[in-house]
CSV table of C-alpha atoms and ligand atoms in Angstrom, one decimal:
chain,number,residue,atom,x,y,z
A,34,MET,CA,-4.0,-13.2,7.4
A,35,LEU,CA,-5.7,-15.7,5.1
A,36,LEU,CA,-8.9,-15.5,7.2
A,37,LYS,CA,-8.9,-11.7,7.0
A,38,TRP,CA,-8.4,-11.9,3.2
A,39,LEU,CA,-11.1,-14.5,2.9
A,40,SER,CA,-13.6,-12.6,5.0
A,41,ASN,CA,-13.0,-9.3,3.1
A,42,ASN,CA,-13.4,-11.2,-0.1
A,43,LEU,CA,-16.6,-12.8,1.1
A,44,ILE,CA,-18.1,-9.4,2.0
A,45,ILE,CA,-17.4,-7.8,-1.3
A,46,LEU,CA,-18.6,-10.8,-3.3
A,47,ARG,CA,-21.6,-11.5,-1.0
A,48,TYR,CA,-23.5,-8.3,-1.4
A,49,PRO,CA,-24.4,-6.3,-4.6
A,50,ILE,CA,-22.4,-3.1,-5.0
A,51,ARG,CA,-25.6,-1.2,-6.0
A,52,GLU,CA,-29.4,-1.8,-5.9
A,53,TYR,CA,-32.0,0.3,-7.6
A,54,HIS,CA,-35.7,-0.1,-6.6
A,55,ILE,CA,-37.9,2.0,-8.9
A,56,THR,CA,-41.5,2.7,-9.6
A,57,VAL,CA,-42.6,3.3,-13.2
A,58,PRO,CA,-45.8,5.1,-13.9
A,59,VAL,CA,-47.4,4.0,-17.1
A,60,ARG,CA,-50.4,5.5,-18.9
A,61,MET,CA,-52.5,2.5,-19.8
A,62,ASP,CA,-54.7,2.2,-22.9
A,63,ASP,CA,-57.8,3.0,-20.9
A,64,GLY,CA,-56.3,6.3,-19.9
A,65,LYS,CA,-55.6,5.4,-16.3
A,66,VAL,CA,-52.1,5.4,-14.8
A,67,ARG,CA,-50.7,2.2,-13.4
A,68,ILE,CA,-47.6,2.0,-11.2
A,69,PHE,CA,-45.2,-0.8,-11.9
A,70,ARG,CA,-42.3,-1.8,-9.6
A,71,GLY,CA,-39.0,-2.7,-10.9
A,72,PHE,CA,-35.4,-3.4,-9.9
A,73,ARG,CA,-31.9,-3.2,-11.3
A,74,ILE,CA,-29.3,-4.9,-9.1
A,75,GLN,CA,-25.6,-4.6,-10.0
A,76,HIS,CA,-23.7,-7.2,-8.1
A,77,ASN,CA,-20.1,-6.7,-9.1
A,78,ASP,CA,-18.2,-4.7,-11.7
A,79,ALA,CA,-14.6,-5.6,-10.9
A,80,LEU,CA,-14.1,-7.3,-14.2
A,81,GLY,CA,-15.9,-4.7,-16.3
A,82,PRO,CA,-19.3,-3.0,-16.9
A,83,CYS,CA,-22.2,-4.9,-15.4
A,84,LYS,CA,-24.2,-7.2,-17.6
A,85,GLY,CA,-27.4,-9.1,-17.3
A,86,GLY,CA,-31.0,-9.4,-18.5
A,87,ILE,CA,-34.3,-7.8,-17.6
A,88,ARG,CA,-37.1,-10.1,-16.6
A,89,PHE,CA,-40.8,-9.4,-16.9
A,90,HIS,CA,-42.6,-11.6,-14.3
A,91,PRO,CA,-45.7,-11.2,-12.2
A,92,GLN,CA,-44.0,-12.8,-9.2
A,93,GLU,CA,-40.7,-10.9,-9.5
A,94,THR,CA,-38.9,-10.1,-6.3
A,95,ALA,CA,-35.8,-8.1,-5.3
A,96,ASP,CA,-34.4,-11.3,-3.7
A,97,THR,CA,-34.7,-13.2,-7.0
A,98,VAL,CA,-33.1,-10.4,-9.0
A,99,ARG,CA,-30.4,-10.1,-6.4
A,100,ALA,CA,-29.5,-13.8,-6.6
A,101,LEU,CA,-29.6,-13.7,-10.4
A,102,SER,CA,-27.3,-10.6,-10.4
A,103,MET,CA,-24.7,-12.6,-8.5
A,104,TRP,CA,-25.0,-15.5,-10.9
A,105,MET,CA,-24.3,-13.1,-13.8
A,106,THR,CA,-21.0,-12.1,-12.1
A,107,TRP,CA,-20.0,-15.8,-12.0
A,108,LYS,CA,-21.3,-16.4,-15.5
A,109,CYS,CA,-19.3,-13.7,-17.1
A,110,ALA,CA,-16.2,-14.6,-15.1
A,111,VAL,CA,-16.4,-18.4,-15.9
A,112,ALA,CA,-16.9,-17.6,-19.6
A,113,GLY,CA,-13.8,-15.4,-19.6
A,114,ILE,CA,-15.5,-12.2,-20.7
A,115,PRO,CA,-14.5,-8.7,-19.3
A,116,LEU,CA,-17.9,-7.9,-17.7
A,117,GLY,CA,-19.5,-7.9,-14.3
A,118,GLY,CA,-22.9,-9.1,-13.2
A,119,ALA,CA,-26.3,-7.4,-12.9
A,120,LYS,CA,-30.0,-8.3,-13.3
A,121,GLY,CA,-33.2,-6.4,-13.7
A,122,GLY,CA,-36.8,-7.2,-13.2
A,123,ILE,CA,-40.3,-5.5,-13.5
A,124,ILE,CA,-43.3,-6.9,-11.7
A,125,CYS,CA,-45.7,-7.4,-14.6
A,126,ASP,CA,-47.3,-10.0,-16.8
A,127,PRO,CA,-46.8,-9.0,-20.4
A,128,HIS,CA,-49.7,-11.4,-21.3
A,129,ASP,CA,-52.0,-8.7,-19.9
A,130,LEU,CA,-50.3,-5.7,-21.5
A,131,SER,CA,-50.9,-4.4,-25.0
A,132,GLU,CA,-48.0,-3.7,-27.3
A,133,ARG,CA,-48.2,0.0,-26.7
A,134,GLU,CA,-48.4,-0.5,-22.9
A,135,GLN,CA,-45.3,-2.6,-23.0
A,136,GLU,CA,-43.5,0.1,-25.0
A,137,ARG,CA,-44.5,2.7,-22.5
A,138,LEU,CA,-43.3,0.4,-19.7
A,139,CYS,CA,-39.9,-0.1,-21.3
A,140,ARG,CA,-39.5,3.6,-22.0
A,141,GLY,CA,-40.6,4.5,-18.5
A,142,TRP,CA,-38.2,1.9,-17.0
A,143,VAL,CA,-35.2,3.4,-18.8
A,144,ARG,CA,-36.2,7.0,-17.8
A,145,GLN,CA,-35.9,6.0,-14.2
A,146,ILE,CA,-32.6,4.2,-14.5
A,147,SER,CA,-30.8,6.0,-17.4
A,148,LYS,CA,-28.1,7.6,-15.2
A,149,ASP,CA,-27.2,4.3,-13.7
A,150,ILE,CA,-26.8,2.2,-16.9
A,151,GLY,CA,-24.8,2.8,-20.0
A,152,PRO,CA,-22.3,1.1,-22.4
A,153,ASN,CA,-19.5,1.5,-19.9
A,154,ARG,CA,-21.6,1.1,-16.7
A,155,ASP,CA,-24.3,-1.5,-17.0
A,156,VAL,CA,-25.7,-3.1,-20.1
A,157,PRO,CA,-29.1,-4.9,-19.9
A,158,ALA,CA,-30.3,-7.7,-22.2
A,159,PRO,CA,-33.4,-9.9,-22.8
A,160,ASP,CA,-34.4,-12.5,-20.2
A,161,VAL,CA,-37.7,-14.1,-19.1
A,162,MET,CA,-40.6,-12.7,-21.2
A,163,THR,CA,-38.5,-9.9,-22.7
A,164,ASN,CA,-37.4,-9.8,-26.3
A,165,ASN,CA,-35.6,-7.8,-29.0
A,166,GLN,CA,-38.4,-5.3,-29.4
A,167,HIS,CA,-38.3,-4.4,-25.7
A,168,MET,CA,-34.5,-3.9,-26.0
A,169,LEU,CA,-35.0,-1.6,-29.0
A,170,TRP,CA,-37.5,0.6,-27.2
A,171,ILE,CA,-35.1,0.9,-24.3
A,172,MET,CA,-32.2,1.8,-26.6
A,173,ASP,CA,-34.3,4.3,-28.4
A,174,GLU,CA,-35.4,6.0,-25.2
A,175,TYR,CA,-31.9,6.0,-23.8
A,176,SER,CA,-30.6,7.6,-27.0
A,177,THR,CA,-33.3,10.3,-26.9
A,178,ILE,CA,-32.5,11.1,-23.2
A,179,LEU,CA,-28.8,11.4,-23.9
A,180,GLY,CA,-29.3,13.1,-27.3
A,181,SER,CA,-26.9,10.7,-29.2
A,182,GLN,CA,-26.9,7.2,-30.6
A,183,TYR,CA,-25.9,4.5,-28.0
A,184,PRO,CA,-26.4,1.1,-29.5
A,185,GLY,CA,-24.0,-0.4,-27.0
A,186,VAL,CA,-26.3,0.5,-24.1
A,187,ILE,CA,-28.3,-2.8,-24.4
A,188,THR,CA,-27.9,-6.1,-26.2
A,189,GLY,CA,-30.3,-8.5,-27.8
A,190,LYS,CA,-31.5,-5.9,-30.2
A,191,PRO,CA,-33.0,-6.8,-33.6
A,192,VAL,CA,-30.5,-7.6,-36.3
A,193,GLY,CA,-30.2,-4.5,-38.6
A,194,LEU,CA,-30.6,-2.1,-35.7
A,195,GLY,CA,-27.5,-2.9,-33.6
A,196,GLY,CA,-28.2,-6.6,-32.9
A,197,SER,CA,-25.8,-9.4,-33.6
A,198,LEU,CA,-26.4,-12.3,-35.8
A,199,GLY,CA,-26.6,-15.5,-33.7
A,200,ARG,CA,-27.7,-13.7,-30.6
A,201,THR,CA,-31.2,-15.3,-30.7
A,202,GLU,CA,-29.7,-18.8,-31.0
A,203,ALA,CA,-26.7,-18.1,-28.6
A,204,THR,CA,-27.9,-19.4,-25.3
A,205,GLY,CA,-29.4,-22.6,-26.6
A,206,TYR,CA,-26.5,-23.3,-29.0
A,207,GLY,CA,-23.9,-22.4,-26.4
A,208,LEU,CA,-25.4,-25.0,-24.1
A,209,VAL,CA,-25.3,-27.7,-26.8
A,210,TYR,CA,-21.7,-26.9,-27.6
A,211,GLN,CA,-20.9,-27.8,-24.0
A,212,LEU,CA,-23.2,-30.8,-24.0
A,213,ARG,CA,-21.4,-32.0,-27.2
A,214,GLU,CA,-18.1,-32.0,-25.3
A,215,ALA,CA,-19.6,-33.6,-22.2
A,216,CYS,CA,-21.0,-36.4,-24.4
A,217,LYS,CA,-17.5,-37.0,-25.8
A,218,GLU,CA,-16.0,-37.2,-22.3
A,219,LEU,CA,-18.7,-39.7,-21.2
A,220,ASN,CA,-18.6,-41.7,-24.4
A,221,ILE,CA,-22.2,-40.9,-25.3
A,222,GLU,CA,-22.9,-40.8,-29.0
A,223,ILE,CA,-25.1,-37.8,-29.7
A,224,LYS,CA,-26.6,-39.5,-32.8
A,225,LYS,CA,-28.0,-42.2,-30.5
A,226,ALA,CA,-28.9,-39.9,-27.6
A,227,LYS,CA,-32.4,-38.9,-26.5
A,228,ALA,CA,-33.2,-35.7,-24.6
A,229,SER,CA,-36.2,-34.2,-22.8
A,230,ILE,CA,-36.4,-30.5,-22.4
A,231,GLU,CA,-38.3,-28.4,-19.9
A,232,GLY,CA,-39.7,-25.2,-21.5
A,233,PHE,CA,-40.3,-24.1,-25.0
A,234,GLY,CA,-39.0,-20.5,-24.9
A,235,ASN,CA,-35.9,-19.2,-26.6
A,236,VAL,CA,-33.3,-21.4,-24.8
A,237,ALA,CA,-35.3,-24.6,-25.0
A,238,GLN,CA,-36.1,-24.1,-28.7
A,239,TYR,CA,-32.6,-23.4,-29.8
A,240,SER,CA,-31.1,-26.2,-27.6
A,241,ALA,CA,-33.5,-28.6,-29.3
A,242,GLU,CA,-32.6,-27.2,-32.7
A,243,LEU,CA,-28.8,-27.7,-32.4
A,244,PHE,CA,-29.1,-31.0,-30.5
A,245,MET,CA,-31.3,-32.3,-33.4
A,246,ASP,CA,-28.9,-30.9,-36.0
A,247,TYR,CA,-26.2,-33.0,-34.3
A,248,GLY,CA,-28.4,-36.0,-34.9
A,249,GLY,CA,-29.9,-36.3,-31.4
A,250,LYS,CA,-33.6,-36.9,-30.7
A,251,VAL,CA,-35.7,-34.7,-28.4
A,252,VAL,CA,-38.7,-36.7,-27.3
A,253,CYS,CA,-40.4,-34.2,-25.0
A,254,VAL,CA,-40.7,-30.4,-24.4
A,255,SER,CA,-42.9,-28.7,-21.8
A,256,CYS,CA,-44.5,-25.3,-21.7
A,257,TRP,CA,-46.1,-22.9,-19.3
A,258,ASP,CA,-49.4,-21.1,-19.4
A,259,GLN,CA,-50.5,-18.0,-17.5
A,260,LYS,CA,-51.3,-19.9,-14.4
A,261,ASP,CA,-48.5,-22.5,-14.1
A,262,SER,CA,-44.8,-22.2,-14.9
A,263,CYS,CA,-44.7,-25.8,-15.9
A,264,ALA,CA,-48.3,-26.5,-17.2
A,265,TYR,CA,-48.0,-29.3,-19.8
A,266,SER,CA,-45.5,-31.5,-21.5
A,267,PHE,CA,-45.6,-32.8,-25.1
A,268,TYR,CA,-44.2,-36.2,-25.7
A,269,LYS,CA,-43.5,-37.9,-29.0
A,270,LYS,CA,-41.7,-41.3,-28.9
A,271,ASP,CA,-40.1,-40.8,-32.3
A,272,GLY,CA,-39.0,-37.2,-31.5
A,273,ILE,CA,-40.6,-33.8,-31.7
A,274,ASN,CA,-40.8,-31.8,-34.9
A,275,LEU,CA,-39.5,-28.4,-34.0
A,276,SER,CA,-41.0,-26.4,-36.9
A,277,GLU,CA,-44.5,-27.9,-36.5
A,278,LEU,CA,-44.4,-27.1,-32.7
A,279,ARG,CA,-43.1,-23.5,-33.4
A,280,LYS,CA,-46.1,-22.9,-35.6
A,281,ILE,CA,-48.5,-23.6,-32.8
A,282,THR,CA,-46.7,-21.7,-30.1
A,283,ASP,CA,-47.5,-18.1,-29.0
A,284,ARG,CA,-44.8,-15.5,-28.4
A,285,PHE,CA,-44.5,-16.4,-24.7
A,286,GLY,CA,-43.7,-20.0,-25.5
A,287,THR,CA,-47.1,-21.5,-24.8
A,288,ILE,CA,-47.9,-24.4,-27.1
A,289,ASP,CA,-51.6,-24.9,-28.3
A,290,LYS,CA,-52.6,-28.2,-26.6
A,291,LYS,CA,-55.4,-29.0,-28.9
A,292,LYS,CA,-53.4,-28.6,-32.0
A,293,ALA,CA,-50.5,-30.5,-30.5
A,294,LYS,CA,-52.8,-33.5,-29.9
A,295,GLU,CA,-53.9,-33.3,-33.5
A,296,LEU,CA,-50.3,-33.5,-34.5
A,297,GLY,CA,-49.9,-36.8,-32.5
A,298,TYR,CA,-48.3,-35.5,-29.3
A,299,GLU,CA,-49.2,-37.0,-26.0
A,300,VAL,CA,-50.1,-34.0,-23.8
A,301,GLN,CA,-49.0,-34.8,-20.2
A,302,PRO,CA,-48.7,-32.9,-17.0
A,303,GLY,CA,-45.9,-30.4,-17.1
A,304,LYS,CA,-43.7,-32.1,-14.5
A,305,ASP,CA,-43.7,-35.3,-16.5
A,306,TRP,CA,-40.9,-33.9,-18.7
A,307,LEU,CA,-38.3,-35.3,-16.3
A,308,LYS,CA,-39.9,-38.8,-16.1
A,309,HIS,CA,-38.8,-40.1,-19.5
A,310,GLU,CA,-36.2,-42.7,-20.4
A,311,VAL,CA,-33.7,-40.4,-21.9
A,312,ASP,CA,-29.9,-39.8,-21.7
A,313,ILE,CA,-30.1,-36.0,-21.3
A,314,LEU,CA,-32.4,-33.6,-19.4
A,315,ILE,CA,-32.3,-29.9,-20.2
A,316,PRO,CA,-34.3,-27.8,-17.7
A,317,ALA,CA,-34.7,-24.6,-19.7
A,318,ALA,CA,-37.7,-22.8,-18.1
A,319,LEU,CA,-37.5,-21.2,-14.6
A,320,GLU,CA,-35.7,-21.6,-11.3
A,321,ASN,CA,-36.3,-24.4,-8.8
A,322,SER,CA,-37.6,-27.0,-11.2
A,323,ILE,CA,-35.6,-30.1,-10.1
A,324,THR,CA,-35.9,-30.5,-6.3
A,325,LYS,CA,-35.2,-33.1,-3.7
A,326,ASP,CA,-38.8,-34.3,-4.1
A,327,ASN,CA,-38.7,-35.0,-7.8
A,328,VAL,CA,-35.2,-36.3,-8.3
A,329,LYS,CA,-36.6,-39.8,-7.7
A,330,ASP,CA,-38.7,-39.4,-10.9
A,331,ILE,CA,-35.6,-39.1,-13.0
A,332,LYS,CA,-34.9,-42.4,-14.7
A,333,ASN,CA,-31.6,-44.3,-14.4
A,334,THR,CA,-31.0,-43.9,-18.1
A,335,VAL,CA,-30.2,-40.2,-17.5
A,336,LYS,CA,-26.5,-39.4,-17.6
A,337,ILE,CA,-26.3,-35.6,-18.0
A,338,VAL,CA,-28.5,-32.7,-16.8
A,339,VAL,CA,-27.6,-29.4,-18.6
A,340,SER,CA,-29.1,-26.3,-17.0
A,341,GLY,CA,-30.5,-24.0,-19.6
A,342,ALA,CA,-32.5,-21.9,-17.1
A,343,ASN,CA,-30.9,-19.9,-14.2
A,344,GLY,CA,-31.1,-21.9,-10.9
A,345,PRO,CA,-33.3,-24.8,-12.1
A,346,ILE,CA,-31.7,-27.3,-9.6
A,347,THR,CA,-32.0,-26.8,-5.9
A,348,PRO,CA,-28.8,-27.5,-3.8
A,349,GLU,CA,-30.4,-30.7,-2.3
A,350,ALA,CA,-31.3,-32.0,-5.7
A,351,ASP,CA,-27.8,-31.2,-6.9
A,352,ASP,CA,-26.4,-33.4,-4.1
A,353,LEU,CA,-28.8,-36.3,-5.0
A,354,LEU,CA,-27.9,-36.1,-8.7
A,355,ASP,CA,-24.2,-36.2,-7.8
A,356,LYS,CA,-24.8,-39.3,-5.6
A,357,ARG,CA,-26.5,-41.0,-8.5
A,358,GLY,CA,-23.5,-40.2,-10.7
A,359,ILE,CA,-25.4,-37.9,-13.0
A,360,LEU,CA,-23.2,-35.2,-14.5
A,361,VAL,CA,-24.7,-31.7,-14.0
A,362,ILE,CA,-23.5,-28.9,-16.3
A,363,PRO,CA,-24.4,-26.0,-14.0
A,364,ASP,CA,-26.5,-23.0,-15.2
A,365,PHE,CA,-23.9,-20.3,-15.0
A,366,LEU,CA,-21.5,-22.4,-17.1
A,367,ALA,CA,-24.0,-24.0,-19.5
A,368,ASN,CA,-26.2,-21.0,-20.3
A,369,ALA,CA,-23.4,-18.4,-20.6
A,370,GLY,CA,-23.7,-18.5,-24.4
A,371,GLY,CA,-26.3,-15.7,-24.2
A,372,VAL,CA,-24.1,-13.3,-22.4
A,373,VAL,CA,-21.0,-14.3,-24.4
A,374,CYS,CA,-22.9,-13.4,-27.6
A,375,SER,CA,-24.2,-10.2,-25.9
A,376,TYR,CA,-20.6,-9.3,-25.3
A,377,PHE,CA,-19.9,-9.9,-29.0
A,378,GLU,CA,-22.9,-7.7,-29.8
A,379,GLN,CA,-21.7,-5.0,-27.5
A,380,VAL,CA,-18.2,-5.1,-29.2
A,381,GLN,CA,-19.9,-4.9,-32.6
A,382,SER,CA,-22.3,-2.1,-31.6
A,383,ASN,CA,-19.5,0.0,-30.1
A,384,GLN,CA,-17.4,-0.4,-33.2
A,385,ASN,CA,-20.5,-0.1,-35.5
A,386,TYR,CA,-19.0,-3.0,-37.5
A,387,TYR,CA,-20.9,-6.3,-37.7
A,388,TRP,CA,-19.7,-9.8,-38.1
A,389,THR,CA,-21.2,-12.7,-40.1
A,390,LYS,CA,-23.2,-15.4,-38.4
A,391,GLU,CA,-20.5,-18.0,-39.0
A,392,GLU,CA,-18.0,-15.7,-37.3
A,393,VAL,CA,-20.2,-15.1,-34.3
A,394,LEU,CA,-21.2,-18.7,-33.8
A,395,GLY,CA,-17.6,-19.9,-34.4
A,396,LYS,CA,-16.3,-17.5,-31.7
A,397,LEU,CA,-19.2,-18.6,-29.4
A,398,ASP,CA,-18.3,-22.2,-29.8
A,399,ASN,CA,-14.6,-21.5,-29.0
A,400,LYS,CA,-15.5,-19.6,-25.8
A,401,MET,CA,-18.1,-22.2,-24.6
A,402,THR,CA,-15.8,-25.1,-25.4
A,403,ASP,CA,-12.9,-23.5,-23.7
A,404,ALA,CA,-14.9,-22.6,-20.6
A,405,PHE,CA,-16.3,-26.1,-20.4
A,406,TYR,CA,-12.8,-27.7,-20.5
A,407,LYS,CA,-11.3,-25.3,-18.0
A,408,ALA,CA,-14.0,-26.4,-15.5
A,409,TRP,CA,-13.9,-30.0,-16.6
A,410,GLU,CA,-10.1,-30.3,-16.1
A,411,LEU,CA,-10.2,-28.6,-12.7
A,412,SER,CA,-13.0,-30.8,-11.6
A,413,LYS,CA,-10.9,-33.9,-12.5
A,414,ARG,CA,-7.7,-32.5,-11.0
A,415,LYS,CA,-9.3,-31.4,-7.7
A,416,ASN,CA,-11.9,-34.3,-7.7
A,417,VAL,CA,-14.8,-31.9,-7.2
A,418,ARG,CA,-18.1,-31.5,-9.0
A,419,LEU,CA,-18.2,-29.5,-12.3
A,420,ARG,CA,-20.3,-26.9,-10.5
A,421,ASP,CA,-17.7,-26.4,-7.8
A,422,ALA,CA,-14.9,-26.3,-10.3
A,423,ALA,CA,-16.7,-23.6,-12.3
A,424,TYR,CA,-17.3,-21.6,-9.1
A,425,MET,CA,-13.7,-21.9,-8.2
A,426,ILE,CA,-12.6,-20.5,-11.5
A,427,ALA,CA,-15.2,-17.7,-11.5
A,428,ILE,CA,-14.7,-16.6,-7.9
A,429,GLN,CA,-10.9,-16.6,-8.3
A,430,ARG,CA,-11.1,-14.4,-11.4
A,431,VAL,CA,-13.4,-11.9,-9.7
A,432,ALA,CA,-11.4,-12.0,-6.5
A,433,ASP,CA,-8.2,-11.4,-8.4
A,434,ALA,CA,-9.8,-8.4,-10.2
A,435,CYS,CA,-11.0,-7.0,-6.9
A,436,LYS,CA,-7.6,-7.5,-5.4
A,437,LEU,CA,-5.9,-5.7,-8.4
A,438,ARG,CA,-8.3,-2.8,-8.0
A,439,GLY,CA,-7.4,-2.6,-4.3
A,440,TRP,CA,-10.9,-3.5,-3.1
A,441,ILE,CA,-9.6,-6.3,-0.9
B,62,LIG,N1,-30.4,-13.0,-19.7
B,62,LIG,C1,-29.3,-13.8,-20.1
B,62,LIG,C2,-28.7,-14.5,-19.0
B,62,LIG,O1,-29.3,-14.7,-17.9
B,62,LIG,C3,-28.4,-13.0,-20.9
B,62,LIG,C4,-27.8,-11.9,-20.2
B,62,LIG,C5,-27.0,-10.9,-21.2
B,62,LIG,O2,-27.0,-11.2,-22.3
B,62,LIG,O3,-26.6,-9.9,-20.7
B,62,LIG,O4,-27.6,-15.0,-19.1
């Protein structure tokens, strides 16, 4: 009986409920038409409408989007929000596209998928290399297609046009709220703690911002360029200065090496970000960054690894970190702040009534802290890793919802 229940459960949770593979014709600035391939994969909607970002990436694959869509299911569930999981991707490199071409691509994408998304069906959001302007074009095109205003069709919109205050900061801040609690549990004083961060995109920048607001020191960040997802790292013994680095960073998160050197940063190979003597590592770039081959580069001073990116630690590396007694706050728990705030944005958009930044961030802190402690306490009670405890909570919630709906 139990085995039958389990295997039915596994089947419904193992595969996405729906997958869309689309082609998007885009008229380029030179007058020629280029065809872009894209995906939207809805993993599970037992808890509520599907939710998840859209990535622009030249190496995007359906497999990656599929895996990420499943993570969104667990992320929403562990965070305790009434949403399911989805993810989208378009194979493209926005570095090579003009503003107008990007607009036509976003509008073309939503024209192909408009019947299969919607405020009560599937709500996209920003992700790798997509931003609030992309979201707004998508919302605008969707509203035109349906002939009515639908601000709740997408989140991560600009503030003033349906966006929520605090959404830009949410993923990075949410991660640091949980890090703050983990530090308390491990008796680490944030004011004396040092961190090194992989990446310098949205998540990395706002994690650094709040961590430094709490009195911690960030000694290193890294960035990508068009050829390499982890091209350079920028080290400053006394701590980076966020505002000076932001001034020399382009909109894709690439820091100007020459100018950084002039400002006194040591420019090192990208992978060196994890070799520093720090207390905390925050991989906040792309997947598969900490592997079995580079765990040995992590110094014994490191006590916590908080995953800002989705899937930055391979399973083998996760085992090795656990053996070394390093606490890992897993991605779908630590970086859930983005989707939690997206949920707040959706609620505000659907009501057409907007909250203050303090209200948004206060609610975000409560949700993230609560999710952390639910997983922390279960991990202590069952003597399992935090990642496993978080999975147990998330899978149980989704399985319960499936069961209540009569799907299993
Ligand atoms: N792209 C973000 C993530 O991976 C946010 C998703 C959302 O807000 O729907 O969690």
